[in-house]
Short mmCIF file of C-alpha atoms in Angstrom, two decimals:
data_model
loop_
_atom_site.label_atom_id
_atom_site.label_comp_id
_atom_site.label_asym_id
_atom_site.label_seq_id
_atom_site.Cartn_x
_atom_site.Cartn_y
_atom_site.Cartn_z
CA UNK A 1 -33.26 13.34 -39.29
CA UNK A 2 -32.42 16.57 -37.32
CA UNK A 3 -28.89 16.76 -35.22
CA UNK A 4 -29.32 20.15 -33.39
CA UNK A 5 -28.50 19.82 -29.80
CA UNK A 6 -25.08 20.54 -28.76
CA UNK A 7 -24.08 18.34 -25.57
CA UNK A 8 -20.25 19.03 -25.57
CA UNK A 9 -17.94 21.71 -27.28
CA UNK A 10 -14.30 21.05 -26.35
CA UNK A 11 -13.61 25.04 -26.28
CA UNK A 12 -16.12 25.40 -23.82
CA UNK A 13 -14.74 23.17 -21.37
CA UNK A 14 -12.49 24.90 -18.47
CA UNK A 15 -10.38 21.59 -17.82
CA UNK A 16 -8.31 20.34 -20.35
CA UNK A 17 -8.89 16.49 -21.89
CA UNK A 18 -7.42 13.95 -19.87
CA UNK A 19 -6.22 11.97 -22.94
CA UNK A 20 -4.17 9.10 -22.06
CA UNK A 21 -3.13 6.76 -25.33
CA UNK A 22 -1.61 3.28 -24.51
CA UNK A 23 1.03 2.41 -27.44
CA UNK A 24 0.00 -1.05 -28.53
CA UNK A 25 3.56 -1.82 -29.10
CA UNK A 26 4.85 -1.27 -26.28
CA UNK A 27 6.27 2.40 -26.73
CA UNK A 28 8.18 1.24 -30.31
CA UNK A 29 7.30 3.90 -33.71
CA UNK A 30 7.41 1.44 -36.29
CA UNK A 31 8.03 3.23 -39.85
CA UNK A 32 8.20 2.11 -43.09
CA UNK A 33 11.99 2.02 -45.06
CA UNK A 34 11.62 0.06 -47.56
CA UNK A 35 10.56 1.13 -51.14
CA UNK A 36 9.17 -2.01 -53.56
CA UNK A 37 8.76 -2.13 -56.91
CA UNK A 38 5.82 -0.29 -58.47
CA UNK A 39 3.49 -1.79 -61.29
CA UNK A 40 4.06 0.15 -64.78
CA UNK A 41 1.04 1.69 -64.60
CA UNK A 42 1.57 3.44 -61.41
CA UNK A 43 5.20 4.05 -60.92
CA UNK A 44 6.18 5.20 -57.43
CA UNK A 45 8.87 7.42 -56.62
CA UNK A 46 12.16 7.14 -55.87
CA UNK A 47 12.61 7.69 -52.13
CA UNK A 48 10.45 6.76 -49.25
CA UNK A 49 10.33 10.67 -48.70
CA UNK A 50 9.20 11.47 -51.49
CA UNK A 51 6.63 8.98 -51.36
CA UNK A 52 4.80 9.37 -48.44
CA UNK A 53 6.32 12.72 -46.65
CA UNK A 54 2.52 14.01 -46.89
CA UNK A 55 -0.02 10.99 -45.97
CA UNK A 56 -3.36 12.16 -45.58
CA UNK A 57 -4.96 8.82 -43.88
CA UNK A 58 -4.39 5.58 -43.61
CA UNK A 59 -6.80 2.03 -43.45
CA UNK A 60 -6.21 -1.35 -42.68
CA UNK A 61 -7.81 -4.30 -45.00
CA UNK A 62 -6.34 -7.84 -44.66
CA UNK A 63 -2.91 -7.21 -43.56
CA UNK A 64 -2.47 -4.45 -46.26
CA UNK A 65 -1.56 -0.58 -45.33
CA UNK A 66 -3.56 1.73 -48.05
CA UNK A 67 -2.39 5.05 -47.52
CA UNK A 68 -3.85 8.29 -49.16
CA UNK A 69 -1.43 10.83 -50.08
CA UNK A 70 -3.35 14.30 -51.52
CA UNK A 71 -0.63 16.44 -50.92
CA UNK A 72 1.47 14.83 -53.00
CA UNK A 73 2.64 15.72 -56.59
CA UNK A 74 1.16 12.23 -57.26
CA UNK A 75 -1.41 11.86 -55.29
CA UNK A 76 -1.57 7.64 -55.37
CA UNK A 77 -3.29 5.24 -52.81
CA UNK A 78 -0.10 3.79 -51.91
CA UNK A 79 0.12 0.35 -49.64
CA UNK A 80 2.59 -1.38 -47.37
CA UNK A 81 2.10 -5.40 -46.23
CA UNK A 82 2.06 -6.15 -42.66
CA UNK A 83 4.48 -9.27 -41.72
CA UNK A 84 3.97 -9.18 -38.44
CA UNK A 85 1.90 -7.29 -35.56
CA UNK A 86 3.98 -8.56 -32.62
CA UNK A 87 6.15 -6.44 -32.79
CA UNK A 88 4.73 -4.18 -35.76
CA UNK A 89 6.39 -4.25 -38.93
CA UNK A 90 5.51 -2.77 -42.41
CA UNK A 91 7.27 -2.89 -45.86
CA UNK A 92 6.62 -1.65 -49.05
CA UNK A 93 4.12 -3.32 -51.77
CA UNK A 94 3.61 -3.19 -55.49
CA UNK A 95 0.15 -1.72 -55.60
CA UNK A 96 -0.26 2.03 -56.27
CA UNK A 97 -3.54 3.18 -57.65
CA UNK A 98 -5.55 6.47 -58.58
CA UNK A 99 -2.93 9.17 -58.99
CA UNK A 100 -3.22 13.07 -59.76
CA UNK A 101 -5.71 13.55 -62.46
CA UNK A 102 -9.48 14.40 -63.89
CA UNK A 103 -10.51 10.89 -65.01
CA UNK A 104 -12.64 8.34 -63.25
CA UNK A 105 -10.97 6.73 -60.18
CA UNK A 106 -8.12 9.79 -60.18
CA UNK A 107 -7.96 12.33 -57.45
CA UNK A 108 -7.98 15.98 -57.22
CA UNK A 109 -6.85 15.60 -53.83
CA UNK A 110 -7.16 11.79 -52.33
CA UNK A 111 -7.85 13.20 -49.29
CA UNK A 112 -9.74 10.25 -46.20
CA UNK A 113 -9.90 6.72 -47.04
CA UNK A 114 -12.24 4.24 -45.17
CA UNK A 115 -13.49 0.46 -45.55
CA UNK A 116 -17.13 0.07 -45.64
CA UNK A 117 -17.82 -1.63 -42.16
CA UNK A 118 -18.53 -5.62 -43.63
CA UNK A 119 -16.95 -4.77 -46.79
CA UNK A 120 -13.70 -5.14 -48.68
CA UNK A 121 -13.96 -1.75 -50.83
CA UNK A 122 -11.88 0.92 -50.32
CA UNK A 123 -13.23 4.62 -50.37
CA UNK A 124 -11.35 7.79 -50.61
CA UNK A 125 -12.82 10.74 -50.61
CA UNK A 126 -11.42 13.62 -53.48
CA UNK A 127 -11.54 16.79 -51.92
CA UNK A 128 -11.81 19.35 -54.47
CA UNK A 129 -13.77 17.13 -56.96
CA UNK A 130 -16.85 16.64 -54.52
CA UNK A 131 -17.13 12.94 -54.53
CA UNK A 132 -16.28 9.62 -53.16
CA UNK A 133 -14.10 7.37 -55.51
CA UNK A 134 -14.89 3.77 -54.56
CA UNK A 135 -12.19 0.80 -55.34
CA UNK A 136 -11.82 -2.90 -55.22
CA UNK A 137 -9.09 -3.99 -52.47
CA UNK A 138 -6.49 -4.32 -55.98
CA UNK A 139 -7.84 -0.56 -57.01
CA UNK A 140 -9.57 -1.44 -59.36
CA UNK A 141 -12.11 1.64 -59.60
CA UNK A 142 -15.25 1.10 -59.62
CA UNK A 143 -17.37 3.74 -58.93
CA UNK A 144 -18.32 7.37 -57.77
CA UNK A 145 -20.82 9.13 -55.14
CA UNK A 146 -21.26 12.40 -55.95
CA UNK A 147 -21.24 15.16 -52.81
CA UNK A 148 -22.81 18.48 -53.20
CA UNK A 149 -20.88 20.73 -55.59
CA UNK A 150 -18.99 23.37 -54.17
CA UNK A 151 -18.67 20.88 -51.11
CA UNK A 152 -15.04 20.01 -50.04
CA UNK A 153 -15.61 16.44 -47.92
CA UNK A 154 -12.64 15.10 -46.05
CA UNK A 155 -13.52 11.51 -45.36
CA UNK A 156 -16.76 9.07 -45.59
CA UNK A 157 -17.88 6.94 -42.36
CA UNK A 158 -20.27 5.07 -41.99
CA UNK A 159 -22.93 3.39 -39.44
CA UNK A 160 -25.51 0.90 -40.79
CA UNK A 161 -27.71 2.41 -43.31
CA UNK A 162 -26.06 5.34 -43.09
CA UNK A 163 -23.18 7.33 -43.99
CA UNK A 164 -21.36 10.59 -42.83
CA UNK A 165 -19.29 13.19 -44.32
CA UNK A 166 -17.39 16.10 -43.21
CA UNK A 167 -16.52 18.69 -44.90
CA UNK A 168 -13.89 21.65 -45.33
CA UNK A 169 -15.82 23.98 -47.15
CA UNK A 170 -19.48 24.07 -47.97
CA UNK A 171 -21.06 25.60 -51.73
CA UNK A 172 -21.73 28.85 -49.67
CA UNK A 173 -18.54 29.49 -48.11
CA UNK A 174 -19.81 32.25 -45.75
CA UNK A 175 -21.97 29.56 -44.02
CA UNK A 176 -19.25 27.45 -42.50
CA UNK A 177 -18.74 24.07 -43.56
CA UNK A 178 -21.92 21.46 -43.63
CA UNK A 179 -21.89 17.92 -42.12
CA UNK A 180 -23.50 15.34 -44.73
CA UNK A 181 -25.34 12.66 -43.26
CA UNK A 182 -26.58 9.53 -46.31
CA UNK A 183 -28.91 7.04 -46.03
CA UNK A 184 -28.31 4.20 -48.43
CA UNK A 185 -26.23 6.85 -50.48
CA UNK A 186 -28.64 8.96 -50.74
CA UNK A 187 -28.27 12.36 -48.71
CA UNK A 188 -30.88 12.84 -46.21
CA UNK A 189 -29.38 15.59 -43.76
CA UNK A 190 -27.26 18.39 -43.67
CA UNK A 191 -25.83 20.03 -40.75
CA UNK A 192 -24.44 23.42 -40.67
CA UNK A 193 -22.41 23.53 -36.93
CA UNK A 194 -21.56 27.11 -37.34
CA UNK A 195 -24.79 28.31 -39.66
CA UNK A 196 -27.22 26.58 -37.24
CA UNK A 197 -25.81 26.22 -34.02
CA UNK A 198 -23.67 29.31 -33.43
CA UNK A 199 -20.65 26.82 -33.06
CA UNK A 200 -17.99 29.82 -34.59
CA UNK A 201 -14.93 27.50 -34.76
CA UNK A 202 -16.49 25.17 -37.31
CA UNK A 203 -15.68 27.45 -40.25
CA UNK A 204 -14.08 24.09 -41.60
CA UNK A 205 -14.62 20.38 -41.01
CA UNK A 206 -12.10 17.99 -40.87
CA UNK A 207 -13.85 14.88 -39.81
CA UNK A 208 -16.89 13.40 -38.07
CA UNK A 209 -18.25 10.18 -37.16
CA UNK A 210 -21.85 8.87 -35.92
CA UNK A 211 -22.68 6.65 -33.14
CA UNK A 212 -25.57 5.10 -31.75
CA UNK A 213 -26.27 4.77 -27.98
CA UNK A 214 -29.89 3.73 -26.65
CA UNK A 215 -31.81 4.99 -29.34
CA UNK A 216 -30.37 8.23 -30.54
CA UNK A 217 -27.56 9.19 -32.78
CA UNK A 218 -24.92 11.10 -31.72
CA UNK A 219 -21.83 12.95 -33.98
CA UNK A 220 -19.00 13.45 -33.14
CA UNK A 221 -17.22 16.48 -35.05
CA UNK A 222 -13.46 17.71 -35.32
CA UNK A 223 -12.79 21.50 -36.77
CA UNK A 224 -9.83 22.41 -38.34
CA UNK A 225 -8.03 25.66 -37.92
CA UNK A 226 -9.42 26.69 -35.32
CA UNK A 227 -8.83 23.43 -34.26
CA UNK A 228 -11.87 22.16 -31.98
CA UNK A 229 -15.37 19.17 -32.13
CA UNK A 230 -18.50 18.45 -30.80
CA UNK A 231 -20.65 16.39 -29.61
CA UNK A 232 -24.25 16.28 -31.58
CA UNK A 233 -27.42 14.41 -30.40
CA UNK A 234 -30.15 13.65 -32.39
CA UNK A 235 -33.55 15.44 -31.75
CA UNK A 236 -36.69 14.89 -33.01
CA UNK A 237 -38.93 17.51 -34.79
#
């Protein structure tokens, strides 16, 4: 697979983005105050502050909150429980799991966290480590995929068969950072925006996603500082 045709840069564009979010409750921020117990193993701070002042994502699995925080002293997979949607509420549960360390299922930096599309695993990718930490929905770990060394990825999505990862920082950091596409975890692709397609603001990558309309695939990449993304279209050779 080749992604080489730029259809859209946002810097490019002389109008701004007409972006327009509706609030799905109804203009009401609903945060999260209250601080439950932690199991022994995984013993959560004190203060709400402390514990989540630097969330790095955030999924959704079954009424449960799992929320990365990799800039954290700590660096668990925190969750809250979800009592009620209408209007949104959130407190506090009792399972923490990874934390700061070098050992399997621990986190340099717990940096995205997705569910599998049809799954109930939870997937976090650790930044500075290169890899992709994979958990049941208790954290229980249970295994790793491996990114590139020298790769920084961000976050995992995934479409189908196949999976995509962007990343901060690529092995060669005078390149820019790469885009990993996976097919059935094993990689298959590797864009480099800036390398390959004279896109200068993607020195880093924060995030991307893939799509599928007609018959082509399409990505959809954010940059980080400079802040900008992309739209990518698949070509053939």
């Amino acid at each position: 697979m080749r992604v080489l045709i730029v259809l859209w840069l946002a810097a490019a564009q002389a109008q701004p983005l007409d972006l327009r979010l509706q609030p799905v409750t109804g203009g009401t921020v609903s945060s999260i105050r209250e601080v439950r117990a932690a199991p022994k193993s995984a013993p959560l701070p004190q203060t709400a502050t402390q514990a989540v002042g630097v969330p790095t994502d955030v999924e959704q699995l079954d009424g449960l909150l799992y929320i990365t925080t990799g800039y954290s002293n700590l660096d668990f997979v925190l969750t809250a429980r979800i009592p009620s949607f209408h209007p949104f509420s959130a407190v506090w549960n009792d399972l923490a799991f990874g934390g700061r360390g070098t050992g399997p299922g621990q986190f340099g930096t717990g940096h995205g966290i997705t569910v599998p599309p049809g799954t109930k695993r939870i997937e976090v990718a650790d930044r500075p480590n290169a890899e992709i930490d994979r958990f049941t929905r208790y954290g229980q770990y249970l295994s790793t995929l491996r990114m590139p060394l020298g790769s920084l990825p961000c976050d995992i999505a995934y479409l189908g068969k196949y999976a995509i990862v962007g990343a901060l920082d690529g092995p060669d950091r005078s390149k820019g950072a790469p885009i990993y596409i996976l097919e059935n975890d094993q990689l298959v692709s590797t864009i480099m925006p800036k390398e390959d397609l004279g896109l200068a603001n993607f020195k880093h990558v924060h995030n991307a996603v893939l799509r599928e309309y007609g018959d082509k695939l399409y990505v959809i990449a954010q940059a980080w500082n400079p802040g900008d993304f992309a739209i990518l279209e698949q070509v053939t050779n």
